[in-house]
Tab-separated table of N, CA and C in Angstrom:
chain	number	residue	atom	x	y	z
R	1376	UNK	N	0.843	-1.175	0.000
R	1376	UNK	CA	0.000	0.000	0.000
R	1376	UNK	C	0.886	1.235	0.000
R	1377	UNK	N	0.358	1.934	-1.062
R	1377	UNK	CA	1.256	3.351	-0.877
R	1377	UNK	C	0.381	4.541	-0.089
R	1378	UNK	N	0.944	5.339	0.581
R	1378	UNK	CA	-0.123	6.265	1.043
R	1378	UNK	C	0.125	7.597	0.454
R	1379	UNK	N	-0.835	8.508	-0.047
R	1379	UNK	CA	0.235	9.846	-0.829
R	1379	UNK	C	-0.858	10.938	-0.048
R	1380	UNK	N	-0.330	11.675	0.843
R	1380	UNK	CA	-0.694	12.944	1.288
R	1380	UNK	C	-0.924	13.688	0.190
R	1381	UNK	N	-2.130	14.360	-0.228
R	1381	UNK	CA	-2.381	15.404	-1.038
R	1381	UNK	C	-1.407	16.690	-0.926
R	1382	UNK	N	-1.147	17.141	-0.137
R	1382	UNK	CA	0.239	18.072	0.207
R	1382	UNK	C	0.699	18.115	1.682
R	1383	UNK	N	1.555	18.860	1.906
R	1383	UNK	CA	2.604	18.799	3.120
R	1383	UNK	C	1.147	19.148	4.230
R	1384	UNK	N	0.246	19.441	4.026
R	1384	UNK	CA	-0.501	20.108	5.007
R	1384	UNK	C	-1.613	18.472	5.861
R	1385	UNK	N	-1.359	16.976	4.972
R	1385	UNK	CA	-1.453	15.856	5.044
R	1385	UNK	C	-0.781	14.908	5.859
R	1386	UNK	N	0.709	15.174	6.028
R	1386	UNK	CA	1.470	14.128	6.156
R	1386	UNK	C	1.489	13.694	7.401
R	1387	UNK	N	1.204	14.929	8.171
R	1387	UNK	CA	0.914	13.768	9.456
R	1387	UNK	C	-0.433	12.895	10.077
R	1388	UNK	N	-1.651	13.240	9.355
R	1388	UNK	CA	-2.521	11.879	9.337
R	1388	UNK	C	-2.414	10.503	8.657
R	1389	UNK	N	-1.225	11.219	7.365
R	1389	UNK	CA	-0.836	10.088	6.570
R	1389	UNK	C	0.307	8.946	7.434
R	1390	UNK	N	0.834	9.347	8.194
R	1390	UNK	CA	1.506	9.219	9.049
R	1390	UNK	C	0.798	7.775	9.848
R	1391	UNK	N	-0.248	8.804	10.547
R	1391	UNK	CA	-0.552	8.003	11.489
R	1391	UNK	C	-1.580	6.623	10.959
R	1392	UNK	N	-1.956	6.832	10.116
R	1392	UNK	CA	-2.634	5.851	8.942
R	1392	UNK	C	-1.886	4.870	9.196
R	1393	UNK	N	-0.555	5.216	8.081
R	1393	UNK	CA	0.842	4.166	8.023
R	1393	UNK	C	0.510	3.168	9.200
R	1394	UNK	N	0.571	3.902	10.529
R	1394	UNK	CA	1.389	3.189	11.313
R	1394	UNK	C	-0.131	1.992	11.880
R	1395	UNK	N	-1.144	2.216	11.378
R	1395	UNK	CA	-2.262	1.840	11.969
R	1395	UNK	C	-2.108	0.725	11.362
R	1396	UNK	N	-1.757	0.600	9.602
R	1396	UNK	CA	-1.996	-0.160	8.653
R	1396	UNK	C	-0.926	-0.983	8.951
R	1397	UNK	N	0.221	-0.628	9.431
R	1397	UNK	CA	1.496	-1.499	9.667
R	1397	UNK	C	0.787	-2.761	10.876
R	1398	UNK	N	0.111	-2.134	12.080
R	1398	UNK	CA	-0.141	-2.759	12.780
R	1398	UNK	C	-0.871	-3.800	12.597
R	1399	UNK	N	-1.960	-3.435	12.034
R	1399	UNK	CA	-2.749	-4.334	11.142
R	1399	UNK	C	-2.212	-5.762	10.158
R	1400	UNK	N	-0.806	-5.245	9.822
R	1400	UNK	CA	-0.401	-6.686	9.136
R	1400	UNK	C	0.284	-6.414	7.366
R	1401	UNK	N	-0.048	-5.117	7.338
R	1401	UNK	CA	0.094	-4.416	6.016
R	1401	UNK	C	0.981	-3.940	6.017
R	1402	UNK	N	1.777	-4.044	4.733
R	1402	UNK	CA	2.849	-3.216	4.275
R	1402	UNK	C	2.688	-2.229	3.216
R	1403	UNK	N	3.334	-0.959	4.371
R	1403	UNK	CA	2.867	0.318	3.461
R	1403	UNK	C	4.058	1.220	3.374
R	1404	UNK	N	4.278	2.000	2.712
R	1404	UNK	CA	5.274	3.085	2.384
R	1404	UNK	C	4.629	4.172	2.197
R	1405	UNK	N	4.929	5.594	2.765
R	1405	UNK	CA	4.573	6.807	2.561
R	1405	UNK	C	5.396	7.839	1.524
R	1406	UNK	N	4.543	8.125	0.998
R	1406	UNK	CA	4.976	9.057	-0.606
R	1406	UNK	C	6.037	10.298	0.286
R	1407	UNK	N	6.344	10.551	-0.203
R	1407	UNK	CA	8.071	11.284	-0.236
R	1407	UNK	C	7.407	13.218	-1.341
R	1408	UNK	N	7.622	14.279	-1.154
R	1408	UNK	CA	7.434	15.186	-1.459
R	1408	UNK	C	8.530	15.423	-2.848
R	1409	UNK	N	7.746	16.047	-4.120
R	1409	UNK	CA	6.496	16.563	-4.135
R	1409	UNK	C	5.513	15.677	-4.137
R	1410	UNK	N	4.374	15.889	-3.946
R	1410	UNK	CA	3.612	14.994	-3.875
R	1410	UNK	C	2.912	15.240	-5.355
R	1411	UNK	N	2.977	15.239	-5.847
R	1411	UNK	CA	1.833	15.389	-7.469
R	1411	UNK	C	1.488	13.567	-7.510
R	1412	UNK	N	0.343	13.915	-7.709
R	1412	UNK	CA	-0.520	12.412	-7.599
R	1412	UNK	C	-0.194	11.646	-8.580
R	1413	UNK	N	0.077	12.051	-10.228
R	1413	UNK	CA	0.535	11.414	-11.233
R	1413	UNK	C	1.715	10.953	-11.083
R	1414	UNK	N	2.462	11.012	-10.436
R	1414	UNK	CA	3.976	11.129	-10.321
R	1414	UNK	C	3.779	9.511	-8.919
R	1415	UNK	N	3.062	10.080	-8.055
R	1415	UNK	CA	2.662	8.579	-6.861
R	1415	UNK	C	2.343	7.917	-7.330
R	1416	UNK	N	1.306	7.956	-8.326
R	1416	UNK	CA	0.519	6.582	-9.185
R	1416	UNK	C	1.661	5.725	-9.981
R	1417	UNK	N	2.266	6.452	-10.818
R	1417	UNK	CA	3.360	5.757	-11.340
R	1417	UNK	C	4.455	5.008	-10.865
R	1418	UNK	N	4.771	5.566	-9.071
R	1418	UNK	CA	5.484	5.090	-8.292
R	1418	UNK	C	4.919	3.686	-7.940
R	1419	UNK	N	3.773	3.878	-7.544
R	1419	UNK	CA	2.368	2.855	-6.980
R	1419	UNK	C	3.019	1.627	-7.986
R	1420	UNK	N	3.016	2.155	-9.185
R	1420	UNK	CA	3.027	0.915	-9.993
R	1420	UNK	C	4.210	0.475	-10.176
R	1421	UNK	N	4.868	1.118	-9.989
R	1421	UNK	CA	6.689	0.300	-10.109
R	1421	UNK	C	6.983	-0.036	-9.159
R	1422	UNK	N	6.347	0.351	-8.326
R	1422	UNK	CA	6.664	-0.793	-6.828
R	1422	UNK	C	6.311	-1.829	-6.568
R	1423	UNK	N	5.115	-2.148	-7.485
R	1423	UNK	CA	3.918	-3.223	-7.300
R	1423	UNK	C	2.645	-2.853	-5.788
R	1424	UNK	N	2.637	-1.612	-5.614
R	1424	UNK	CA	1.780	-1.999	-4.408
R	1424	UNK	C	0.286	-1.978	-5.459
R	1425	UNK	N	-0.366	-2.907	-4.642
R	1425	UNK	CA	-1.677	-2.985	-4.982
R	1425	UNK	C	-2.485	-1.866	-4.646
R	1426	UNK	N	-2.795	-1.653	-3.546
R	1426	UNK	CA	-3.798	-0.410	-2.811
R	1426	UNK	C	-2.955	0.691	-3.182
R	1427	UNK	N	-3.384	2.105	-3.225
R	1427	UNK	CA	-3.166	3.443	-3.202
R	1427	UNK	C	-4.222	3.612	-1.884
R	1428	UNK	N	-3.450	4.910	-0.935
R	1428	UNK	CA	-4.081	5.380	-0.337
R	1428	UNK	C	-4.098	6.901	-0.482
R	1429	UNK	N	-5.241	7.827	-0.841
R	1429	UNK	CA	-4.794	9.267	-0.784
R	1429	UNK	C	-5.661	9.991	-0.027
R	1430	UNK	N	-4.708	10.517	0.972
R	1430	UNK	CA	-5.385	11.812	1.577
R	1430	UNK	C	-5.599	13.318	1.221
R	1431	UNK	N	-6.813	13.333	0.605
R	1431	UNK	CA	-6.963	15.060	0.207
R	1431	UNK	C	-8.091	15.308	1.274
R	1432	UNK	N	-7.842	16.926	1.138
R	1432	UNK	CA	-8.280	17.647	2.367
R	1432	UNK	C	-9.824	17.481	2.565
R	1433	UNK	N	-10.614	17.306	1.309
R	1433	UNK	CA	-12.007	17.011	1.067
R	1433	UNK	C	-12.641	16.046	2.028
R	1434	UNK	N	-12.157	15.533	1.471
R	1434	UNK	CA	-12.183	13.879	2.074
R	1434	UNK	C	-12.058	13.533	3.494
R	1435	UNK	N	-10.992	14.209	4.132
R	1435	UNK	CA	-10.429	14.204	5.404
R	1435	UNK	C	-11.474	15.339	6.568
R	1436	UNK	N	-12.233	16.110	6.030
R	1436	UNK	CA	-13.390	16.417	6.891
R	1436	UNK	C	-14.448	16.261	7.068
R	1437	UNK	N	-14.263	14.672	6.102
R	1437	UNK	CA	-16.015	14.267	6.517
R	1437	UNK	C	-15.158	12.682	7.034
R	1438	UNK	N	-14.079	12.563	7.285
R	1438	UNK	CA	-13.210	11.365	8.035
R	1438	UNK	C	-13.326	10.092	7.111
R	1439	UNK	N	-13.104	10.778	5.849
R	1439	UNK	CA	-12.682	9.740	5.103
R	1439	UNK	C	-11.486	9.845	3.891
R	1440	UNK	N	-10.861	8.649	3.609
R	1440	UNK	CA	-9.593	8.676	2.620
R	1440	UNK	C	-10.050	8.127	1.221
R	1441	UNK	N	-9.358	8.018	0.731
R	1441	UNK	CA	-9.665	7.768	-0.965
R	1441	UNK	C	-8.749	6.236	-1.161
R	1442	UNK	N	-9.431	5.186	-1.148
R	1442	UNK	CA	-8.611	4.139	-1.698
R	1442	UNK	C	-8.678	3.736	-2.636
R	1443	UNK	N	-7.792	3.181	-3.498
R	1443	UNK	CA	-7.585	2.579	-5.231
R	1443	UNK	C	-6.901	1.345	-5.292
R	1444	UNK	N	-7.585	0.430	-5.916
R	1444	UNK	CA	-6.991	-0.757	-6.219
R	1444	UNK	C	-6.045	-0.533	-7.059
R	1445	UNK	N	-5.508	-0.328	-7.703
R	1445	UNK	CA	-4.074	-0.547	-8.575
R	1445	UNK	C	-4.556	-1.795	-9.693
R	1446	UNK	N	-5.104	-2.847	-9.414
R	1446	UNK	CA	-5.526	-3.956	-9.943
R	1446	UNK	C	-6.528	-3.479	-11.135
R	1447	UNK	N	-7.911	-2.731	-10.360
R	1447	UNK	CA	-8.841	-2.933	-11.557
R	1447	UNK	C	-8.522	-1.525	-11.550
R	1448	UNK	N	-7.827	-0.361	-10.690
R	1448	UNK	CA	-8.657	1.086	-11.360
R	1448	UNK	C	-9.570	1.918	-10.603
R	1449	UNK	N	-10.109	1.238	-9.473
R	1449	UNK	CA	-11.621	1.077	-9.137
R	1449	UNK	C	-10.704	2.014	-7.782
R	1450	UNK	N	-11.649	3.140	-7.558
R	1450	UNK	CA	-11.545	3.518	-6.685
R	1450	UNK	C	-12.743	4.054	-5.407
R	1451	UNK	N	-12.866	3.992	-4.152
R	1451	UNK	CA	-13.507	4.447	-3.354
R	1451	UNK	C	-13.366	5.246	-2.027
R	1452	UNK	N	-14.294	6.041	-1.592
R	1452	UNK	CA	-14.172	6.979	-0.362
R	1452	UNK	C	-14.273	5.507	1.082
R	1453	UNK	N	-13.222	5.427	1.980
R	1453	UNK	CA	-13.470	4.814	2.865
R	1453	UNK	C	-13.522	5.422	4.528
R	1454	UNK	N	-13.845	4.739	5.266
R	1454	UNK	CA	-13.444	5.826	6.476
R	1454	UNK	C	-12.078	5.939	7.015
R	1455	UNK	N	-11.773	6.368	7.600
R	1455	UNK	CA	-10.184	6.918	7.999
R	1455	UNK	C	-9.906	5.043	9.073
R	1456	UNK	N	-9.022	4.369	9.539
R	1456	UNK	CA	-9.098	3.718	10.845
R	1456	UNK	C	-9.137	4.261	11.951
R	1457	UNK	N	-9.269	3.457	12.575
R	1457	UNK	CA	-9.746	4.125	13.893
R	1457	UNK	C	-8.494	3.819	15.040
């Protein structure tokens, strides 16, 4: 799973995500600045991670993240973990 903070104003929920998802059993890596989303996706895929995770600010005040399969494409609003 990659996680990509929408910008620097992100990185520390992205953060704490990471470490939720680590606990959980998942292996994740956090996107590295700049963050331009085209630029993560492409990373996403040369790494092989399956999931994308992105935090934009939208999203993050109704307590939810944006996840993407990598596989089909298919993406959805989920809730943040808890």
């Amino acid at each position: 799973t990659l996680i990509i903070p929408f910008s620097q104003n992100e990185v520390q929920i992205a953060g704490r995500i990471a470490r939720k998802l680590r606990v959980q059993g998942r292996i994740v890596v956090a996107a590295v600045p700049p963050y331009e989303l085209k630029k993560q996706l492409t990373l996403a895929n040369r790494i092989g991670a399956n999931t994308v995770i992105i935090i934009a600010p939208e999203e993050l005040t109704k307590g939810m993240m944006i996840e993407k399969n990598m596989t089909t494409g298919e993406q959805e609003n989920v809730a943040l973990p808890v």
